[in-house]
PDB file of C-alpha atoms in Angstrom:
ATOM      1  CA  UNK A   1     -24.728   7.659   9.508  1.00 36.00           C
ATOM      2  CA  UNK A   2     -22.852   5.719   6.832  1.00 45.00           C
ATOM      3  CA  UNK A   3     -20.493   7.364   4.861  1.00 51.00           C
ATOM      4  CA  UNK A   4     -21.386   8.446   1.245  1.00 49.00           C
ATOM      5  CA  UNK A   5     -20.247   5.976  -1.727  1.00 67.00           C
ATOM      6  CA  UNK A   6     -17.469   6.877  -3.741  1.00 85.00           C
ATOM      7  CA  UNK A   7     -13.545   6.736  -2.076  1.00 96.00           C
ATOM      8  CA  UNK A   8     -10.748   7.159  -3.730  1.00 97.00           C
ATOM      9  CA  UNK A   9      -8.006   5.297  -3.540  1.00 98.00           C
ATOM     10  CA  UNK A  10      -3.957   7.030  -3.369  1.00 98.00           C
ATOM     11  CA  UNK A  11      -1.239   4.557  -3.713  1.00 98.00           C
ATOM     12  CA  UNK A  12       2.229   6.707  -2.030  1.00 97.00           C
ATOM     13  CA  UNK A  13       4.960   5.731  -4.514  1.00 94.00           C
ATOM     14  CA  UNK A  14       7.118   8.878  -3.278  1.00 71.00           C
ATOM     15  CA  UNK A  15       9.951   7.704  -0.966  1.00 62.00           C
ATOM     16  CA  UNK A  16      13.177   7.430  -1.942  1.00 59.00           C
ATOM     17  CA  UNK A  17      13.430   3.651  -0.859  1.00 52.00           C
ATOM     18  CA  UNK A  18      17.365   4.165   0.764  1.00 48.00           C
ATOM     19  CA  UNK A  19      17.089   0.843   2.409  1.00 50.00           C
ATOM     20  CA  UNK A  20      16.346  -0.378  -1.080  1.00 51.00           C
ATOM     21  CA  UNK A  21      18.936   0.569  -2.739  1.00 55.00           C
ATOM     22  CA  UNK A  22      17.219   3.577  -4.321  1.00 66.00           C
ATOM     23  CA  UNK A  23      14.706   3.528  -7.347  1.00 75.00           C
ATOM     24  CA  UNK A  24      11.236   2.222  -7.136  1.00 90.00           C
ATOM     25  CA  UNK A  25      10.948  -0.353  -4.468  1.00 92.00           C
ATOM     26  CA  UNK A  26       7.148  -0.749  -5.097  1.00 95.00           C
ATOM     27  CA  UNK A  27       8.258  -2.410  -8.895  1.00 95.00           C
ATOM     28  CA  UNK A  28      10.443  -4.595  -7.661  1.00 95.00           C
ATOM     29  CA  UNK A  29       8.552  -8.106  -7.683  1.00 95.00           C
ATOM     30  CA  UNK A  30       7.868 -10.844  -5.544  1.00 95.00           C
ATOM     31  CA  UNK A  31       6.064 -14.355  -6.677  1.00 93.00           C
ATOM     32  CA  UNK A  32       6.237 -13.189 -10.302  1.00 94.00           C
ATOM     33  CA  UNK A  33       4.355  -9.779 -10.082  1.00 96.00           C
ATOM     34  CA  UNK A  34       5.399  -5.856  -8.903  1.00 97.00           C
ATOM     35  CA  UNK A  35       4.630  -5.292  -5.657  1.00 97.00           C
ATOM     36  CA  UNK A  36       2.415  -2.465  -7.071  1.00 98.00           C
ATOM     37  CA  UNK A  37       0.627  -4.529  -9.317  1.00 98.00           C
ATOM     38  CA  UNK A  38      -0.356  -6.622  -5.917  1.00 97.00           C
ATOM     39  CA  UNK A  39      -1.091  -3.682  -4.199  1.00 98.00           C
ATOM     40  CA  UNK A  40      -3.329  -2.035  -7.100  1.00 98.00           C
ATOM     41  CA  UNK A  41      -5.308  -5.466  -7.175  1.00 98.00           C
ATOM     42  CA  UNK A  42      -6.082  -5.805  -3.717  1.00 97.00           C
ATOM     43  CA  UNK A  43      -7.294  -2.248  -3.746  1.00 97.00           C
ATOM     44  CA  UNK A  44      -9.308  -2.036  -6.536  1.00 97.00           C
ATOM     45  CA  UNK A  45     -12.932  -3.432  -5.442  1.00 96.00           C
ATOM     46  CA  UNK A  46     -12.922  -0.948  -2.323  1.00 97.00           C
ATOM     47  CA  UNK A  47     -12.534   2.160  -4.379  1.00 97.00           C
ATOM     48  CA  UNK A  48     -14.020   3.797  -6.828  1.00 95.00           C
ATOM     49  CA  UNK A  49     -10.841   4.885  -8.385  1.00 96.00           C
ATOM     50  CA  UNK A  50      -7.308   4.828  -7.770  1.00 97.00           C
ATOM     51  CA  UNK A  51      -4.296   7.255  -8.295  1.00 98.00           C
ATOM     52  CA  UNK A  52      -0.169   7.207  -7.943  1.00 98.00           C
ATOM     53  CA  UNK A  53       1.161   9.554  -5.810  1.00 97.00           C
ATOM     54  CA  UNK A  54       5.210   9.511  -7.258  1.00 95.00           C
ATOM     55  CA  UNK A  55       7.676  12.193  -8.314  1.00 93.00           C
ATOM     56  CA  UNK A  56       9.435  12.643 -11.395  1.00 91.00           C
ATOM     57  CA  UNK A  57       9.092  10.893 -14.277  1.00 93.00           C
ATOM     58  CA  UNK A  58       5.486   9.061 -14.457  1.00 95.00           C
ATOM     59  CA  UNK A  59       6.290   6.655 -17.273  1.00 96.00           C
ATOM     60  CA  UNK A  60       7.905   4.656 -15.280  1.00 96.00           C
ATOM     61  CA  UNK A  61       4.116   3.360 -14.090  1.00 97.00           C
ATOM     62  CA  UNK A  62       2.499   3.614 -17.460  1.00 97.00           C
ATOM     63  CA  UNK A  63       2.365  -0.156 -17.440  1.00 96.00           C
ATOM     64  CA  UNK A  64      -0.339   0.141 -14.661  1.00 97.00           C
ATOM     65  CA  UNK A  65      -3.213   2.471 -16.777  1.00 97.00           C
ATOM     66  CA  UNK A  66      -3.465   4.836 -14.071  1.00 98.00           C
ATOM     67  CA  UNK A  67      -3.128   8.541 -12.510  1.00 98.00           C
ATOM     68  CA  UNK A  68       0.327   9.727 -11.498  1.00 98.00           C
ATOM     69  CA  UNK A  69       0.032  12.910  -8.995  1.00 97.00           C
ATOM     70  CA  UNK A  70       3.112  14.296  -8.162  1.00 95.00           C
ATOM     71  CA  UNK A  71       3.813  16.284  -5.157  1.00 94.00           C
ATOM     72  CA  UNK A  72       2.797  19.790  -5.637  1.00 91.00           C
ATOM     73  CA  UNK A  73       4.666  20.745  -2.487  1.00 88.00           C
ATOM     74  CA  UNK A  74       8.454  20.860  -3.488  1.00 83.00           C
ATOM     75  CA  UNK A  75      11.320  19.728  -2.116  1.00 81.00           C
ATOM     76  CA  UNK A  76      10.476  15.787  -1.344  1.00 81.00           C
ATOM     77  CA  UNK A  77       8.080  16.710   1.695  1.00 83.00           C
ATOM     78  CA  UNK A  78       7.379  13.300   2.390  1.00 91.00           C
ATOM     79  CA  UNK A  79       4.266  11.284   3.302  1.00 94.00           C
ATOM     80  CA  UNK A  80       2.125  14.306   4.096  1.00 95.00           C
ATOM     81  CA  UNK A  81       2.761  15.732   0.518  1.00 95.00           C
ATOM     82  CA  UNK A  82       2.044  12.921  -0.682  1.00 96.00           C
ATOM     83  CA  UNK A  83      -1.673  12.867   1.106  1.00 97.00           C
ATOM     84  CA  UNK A  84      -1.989  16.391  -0.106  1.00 97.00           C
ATOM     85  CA  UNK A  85      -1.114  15.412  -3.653  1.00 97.00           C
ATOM     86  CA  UNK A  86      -3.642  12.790  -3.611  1.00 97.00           C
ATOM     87  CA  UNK A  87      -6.377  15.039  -1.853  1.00 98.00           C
ATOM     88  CA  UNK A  88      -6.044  17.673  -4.173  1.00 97.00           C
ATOM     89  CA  UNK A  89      -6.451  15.628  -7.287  1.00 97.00           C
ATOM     90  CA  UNK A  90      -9.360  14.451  -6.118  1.00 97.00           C
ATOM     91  CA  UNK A  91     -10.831  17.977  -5.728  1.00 96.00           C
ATOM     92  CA  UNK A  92     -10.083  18.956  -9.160  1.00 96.00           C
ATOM     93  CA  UNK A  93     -10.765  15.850 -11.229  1.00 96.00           C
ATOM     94  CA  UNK A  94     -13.564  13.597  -8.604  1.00 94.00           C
ATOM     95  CA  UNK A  95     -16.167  16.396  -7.791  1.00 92.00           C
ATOM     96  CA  UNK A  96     -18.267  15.463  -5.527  1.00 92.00           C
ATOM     97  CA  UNK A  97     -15.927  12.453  -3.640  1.00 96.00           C
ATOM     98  CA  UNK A  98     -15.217  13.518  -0.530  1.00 95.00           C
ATOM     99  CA  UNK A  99     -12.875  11.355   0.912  1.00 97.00           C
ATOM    100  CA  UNK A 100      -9.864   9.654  -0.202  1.00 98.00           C
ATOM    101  CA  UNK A 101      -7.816   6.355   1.157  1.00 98.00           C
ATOM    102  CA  UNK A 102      -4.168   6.527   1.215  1.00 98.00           C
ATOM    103  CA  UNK A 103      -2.101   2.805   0.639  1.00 98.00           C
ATOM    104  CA  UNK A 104       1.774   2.810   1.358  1.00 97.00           C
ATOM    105  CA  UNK A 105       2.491   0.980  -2.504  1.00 97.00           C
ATOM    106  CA  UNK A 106       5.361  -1.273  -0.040  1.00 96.00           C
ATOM    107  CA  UNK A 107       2.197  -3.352   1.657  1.00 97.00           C
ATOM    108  CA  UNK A 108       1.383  -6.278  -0.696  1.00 97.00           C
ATOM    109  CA  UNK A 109      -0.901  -7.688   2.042  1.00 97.00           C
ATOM    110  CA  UNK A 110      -3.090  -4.921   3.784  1.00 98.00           C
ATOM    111  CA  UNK A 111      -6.434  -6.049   4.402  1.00 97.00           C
ATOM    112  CA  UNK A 112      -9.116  -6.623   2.237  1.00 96.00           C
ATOM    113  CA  UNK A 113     -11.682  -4.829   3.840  1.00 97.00           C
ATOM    114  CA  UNK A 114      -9.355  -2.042   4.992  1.00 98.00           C
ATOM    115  CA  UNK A 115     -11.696   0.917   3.346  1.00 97.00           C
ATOM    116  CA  UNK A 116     -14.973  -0.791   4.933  1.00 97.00           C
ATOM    117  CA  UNK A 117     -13.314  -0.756   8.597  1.00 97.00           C
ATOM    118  CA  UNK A 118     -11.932   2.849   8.502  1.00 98.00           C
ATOM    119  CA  UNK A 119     -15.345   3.626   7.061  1.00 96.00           C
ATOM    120  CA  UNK A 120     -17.618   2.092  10.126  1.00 96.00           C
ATOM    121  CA  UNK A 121     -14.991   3.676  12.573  1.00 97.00           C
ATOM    122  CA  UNK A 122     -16.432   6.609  13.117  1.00 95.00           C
ATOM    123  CA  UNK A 123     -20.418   8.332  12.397  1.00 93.00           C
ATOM    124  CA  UNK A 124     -18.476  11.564  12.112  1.00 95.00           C
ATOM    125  CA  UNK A 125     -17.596  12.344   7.906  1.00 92.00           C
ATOM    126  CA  UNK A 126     -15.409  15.023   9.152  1.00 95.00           C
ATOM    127  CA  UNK A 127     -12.837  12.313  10.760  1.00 97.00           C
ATOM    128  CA  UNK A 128     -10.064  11.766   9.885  1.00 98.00           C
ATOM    129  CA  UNK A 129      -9.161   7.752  10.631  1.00 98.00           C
ATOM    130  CA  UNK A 130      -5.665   5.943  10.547  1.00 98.00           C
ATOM    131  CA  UNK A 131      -4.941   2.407  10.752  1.00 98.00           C
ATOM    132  CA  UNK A 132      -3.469   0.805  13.721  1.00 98.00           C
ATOM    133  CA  UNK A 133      -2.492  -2.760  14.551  1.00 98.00           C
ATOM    134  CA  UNK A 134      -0.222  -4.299  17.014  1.00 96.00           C
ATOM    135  CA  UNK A 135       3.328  -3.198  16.514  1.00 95.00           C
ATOM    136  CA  UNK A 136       1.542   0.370  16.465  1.00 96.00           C
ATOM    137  CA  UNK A 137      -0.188   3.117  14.388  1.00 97.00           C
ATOM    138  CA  UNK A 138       0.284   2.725  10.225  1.00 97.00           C
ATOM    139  CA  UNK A 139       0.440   6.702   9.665  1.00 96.00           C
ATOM    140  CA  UNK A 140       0.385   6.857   6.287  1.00 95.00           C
ATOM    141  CA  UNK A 141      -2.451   3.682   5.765  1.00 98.00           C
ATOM    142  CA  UNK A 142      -5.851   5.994   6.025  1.00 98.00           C
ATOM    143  CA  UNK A 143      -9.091   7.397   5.580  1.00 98.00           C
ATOM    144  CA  UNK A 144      -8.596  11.590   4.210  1.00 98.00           C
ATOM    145  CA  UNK A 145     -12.175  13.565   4.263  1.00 97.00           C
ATOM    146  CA  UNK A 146     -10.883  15.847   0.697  1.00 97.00           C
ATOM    147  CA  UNK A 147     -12.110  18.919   3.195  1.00 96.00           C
ATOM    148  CA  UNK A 148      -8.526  18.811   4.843  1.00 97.00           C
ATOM    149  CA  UNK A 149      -6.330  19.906   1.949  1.00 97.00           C
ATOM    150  CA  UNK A 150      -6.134  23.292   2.360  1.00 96.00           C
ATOM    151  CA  UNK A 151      -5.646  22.709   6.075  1.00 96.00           C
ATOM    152  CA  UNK A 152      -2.506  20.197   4.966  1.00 96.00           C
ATOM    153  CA  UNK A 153      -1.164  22.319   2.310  1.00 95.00           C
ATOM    154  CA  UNK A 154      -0.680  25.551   4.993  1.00 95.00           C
ATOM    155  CA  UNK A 155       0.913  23.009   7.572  1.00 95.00           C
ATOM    156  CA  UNK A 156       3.299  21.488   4.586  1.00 94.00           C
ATOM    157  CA  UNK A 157       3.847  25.734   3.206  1.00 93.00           C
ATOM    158  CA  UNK A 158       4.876  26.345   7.400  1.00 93.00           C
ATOM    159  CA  UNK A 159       6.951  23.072   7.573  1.00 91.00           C
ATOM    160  CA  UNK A 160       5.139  20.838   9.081  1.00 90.00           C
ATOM    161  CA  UNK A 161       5.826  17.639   7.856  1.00 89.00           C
ATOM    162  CA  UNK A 162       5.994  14.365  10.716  1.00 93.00           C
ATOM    163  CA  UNK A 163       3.008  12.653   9.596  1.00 94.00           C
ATOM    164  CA  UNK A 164       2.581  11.442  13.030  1.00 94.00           C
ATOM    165  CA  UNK A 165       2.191  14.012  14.985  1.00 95.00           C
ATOM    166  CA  UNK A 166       0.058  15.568  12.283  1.00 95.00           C
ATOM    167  CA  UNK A 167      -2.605  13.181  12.454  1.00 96.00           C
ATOM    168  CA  UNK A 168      -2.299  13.431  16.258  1.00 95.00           C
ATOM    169  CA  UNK A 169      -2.518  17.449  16.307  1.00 94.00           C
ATOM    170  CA  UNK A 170      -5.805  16.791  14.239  1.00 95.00           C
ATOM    171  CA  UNK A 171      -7.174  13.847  16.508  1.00 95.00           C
ATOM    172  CA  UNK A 172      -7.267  11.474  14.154  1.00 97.00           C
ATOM    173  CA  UNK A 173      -9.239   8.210  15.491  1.00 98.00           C
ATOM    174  CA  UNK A 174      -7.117   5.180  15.357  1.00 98.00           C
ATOM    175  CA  UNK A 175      -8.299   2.264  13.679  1.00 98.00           C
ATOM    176  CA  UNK A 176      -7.456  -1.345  15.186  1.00 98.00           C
ATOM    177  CA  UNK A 177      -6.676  -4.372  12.810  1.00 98.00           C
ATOM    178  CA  UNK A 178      -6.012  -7.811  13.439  1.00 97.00           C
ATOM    179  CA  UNK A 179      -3.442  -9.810  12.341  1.00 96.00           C
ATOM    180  CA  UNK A 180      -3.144 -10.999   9.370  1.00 94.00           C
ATOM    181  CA  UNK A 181      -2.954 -14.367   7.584  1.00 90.00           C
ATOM    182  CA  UNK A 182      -0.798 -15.400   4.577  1.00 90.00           C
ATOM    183  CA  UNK A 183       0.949 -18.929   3.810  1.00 82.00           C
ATOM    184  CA  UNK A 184      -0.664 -20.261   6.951  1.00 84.00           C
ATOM    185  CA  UNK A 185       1.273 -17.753   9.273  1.00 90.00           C
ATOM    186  CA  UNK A 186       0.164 -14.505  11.382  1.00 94.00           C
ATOM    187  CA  UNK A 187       1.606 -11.449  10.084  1.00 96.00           C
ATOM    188  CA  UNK A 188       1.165  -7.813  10.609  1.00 97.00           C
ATOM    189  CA  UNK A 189      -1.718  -6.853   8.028  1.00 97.00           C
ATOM    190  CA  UNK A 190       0.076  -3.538   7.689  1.00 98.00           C
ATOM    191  CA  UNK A 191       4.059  -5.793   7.024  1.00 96.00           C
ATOM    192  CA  UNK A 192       5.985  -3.633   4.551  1.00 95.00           C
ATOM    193  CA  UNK A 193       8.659  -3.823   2.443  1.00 95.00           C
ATOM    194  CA  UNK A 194      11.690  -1.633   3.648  1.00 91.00           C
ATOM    195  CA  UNK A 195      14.494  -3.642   2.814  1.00 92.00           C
ATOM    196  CA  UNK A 196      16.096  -6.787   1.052  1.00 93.00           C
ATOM    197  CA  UNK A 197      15.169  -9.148   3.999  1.00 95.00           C
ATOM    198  CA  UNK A 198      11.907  -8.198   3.923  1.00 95.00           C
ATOM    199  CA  UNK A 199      11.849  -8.714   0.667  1.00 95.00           C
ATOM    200  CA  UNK A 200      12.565 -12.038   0.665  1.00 95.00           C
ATOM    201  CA  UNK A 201       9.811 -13.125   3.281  1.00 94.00           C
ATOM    202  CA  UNK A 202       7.179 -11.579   1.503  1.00 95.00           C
ATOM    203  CA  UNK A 203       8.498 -13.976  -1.372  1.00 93.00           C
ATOM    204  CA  UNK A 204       8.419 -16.864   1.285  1.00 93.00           C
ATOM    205  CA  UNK A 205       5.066 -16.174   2.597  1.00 92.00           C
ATOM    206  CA  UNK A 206       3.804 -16.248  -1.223  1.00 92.00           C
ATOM    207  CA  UNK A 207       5.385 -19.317  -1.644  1.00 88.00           C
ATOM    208  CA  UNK A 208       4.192 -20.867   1.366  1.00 86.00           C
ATOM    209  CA  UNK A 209       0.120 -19.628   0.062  1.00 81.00           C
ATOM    210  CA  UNK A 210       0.398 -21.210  -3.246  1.00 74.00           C
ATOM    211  CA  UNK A 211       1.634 -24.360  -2.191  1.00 61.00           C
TER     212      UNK A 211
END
């Protein structure tokens, strides 16, 4: 049985981005544009609608026109408050939608038909699905039936918060993707952006498309 139309789409702006250098590492740019804006446009035609999960102050993406869900969870609870953010939105302003895709906003080049594939994984609505690809499972890069917030929220209230063994405890099926293409070389589809090196190949593998 197909899945029902209608996903939402929650972009995780929360870290902290140390390795960074702090601040937003999702508006830093590369080939011209925010890594968000790339992010937000690769997105867009597999969702119905999108949202920003970020804390404190949302102006800083009013450039982008959409959503900005902060944790309701205090204290900086990580990935899995950032899931529950986006889940519980969705309850209260997407009746109906029942489940929700979660995009780390540091992944310019995640696959194009990334909601499609975690879609056809399973016949089972209630599952939840997580990408995987060959350097290993992409935790926070999945499908979220909207049924599992409360579930989430009492796990976050208890202090559960390693998203990992979350998903695991709730037997999330894992999702295989291939590799990746971009400037004419394999790449993880799942590469992200954790630090100035990386950075600079996502600028190089840009480079290397457009030319």
């Amino acid at each position: 049985m197909a899945l029902p139309d209608g996903v939402v789409g929650v972009l995780l702006a929360g870290g902290k981005s140390s390795r960074m250098g702090g601040g937003d590492k999702c508006l830093r740019m590369i080939g011209g544009r925010a890594i968000l804006a790339r992010v937000i446009d690769r997105l867009r035609p597999q969702v119905s609608d999108i949202a920003i999960n970020a804390n404190e102050d949302p102006d800083r993406f009013a450039a982008f026109g959409l959503p900005v869900v902060a944790d309701s969870i205090a204290g900086y609870a990580g990935p899995l408050a950032g899931v529950h953010a986006g889940l519980e939105w969705v309850t209260a302003n997407r009746p109906g939608v029942e489940h929700v895709v979660t995009v780390a906003t540091d992944t310019p080049f995640f696959p194009e038909d990334l909601v499609a594939r975690l879609r056809a994984a399973s016949d089972d609505r209630s599952a939840l699905r997580i990408a995987k690809s060959e350097v290993g499972m992409h935790y926070v890069i999945g499908l979220w039936p909207v049924a599992l917030a409360d579930v989430l929220k009492a796990s976050l209230e208890r202090g559960d918060r390693r998203v990992g063994a979350w998903v695991k405890e709730h037997k999330a099926v894992e999702v295989n993707f291939p590799p990746g293409h971009v400037g004419g070389r394999m790449i993880d589809p799942f590469f992200n952006i954790n630090a100035p090196e990386d950075l600079a190949m996502a600028e190089a593998l840009l480079s290397e498309s457009a030319s």
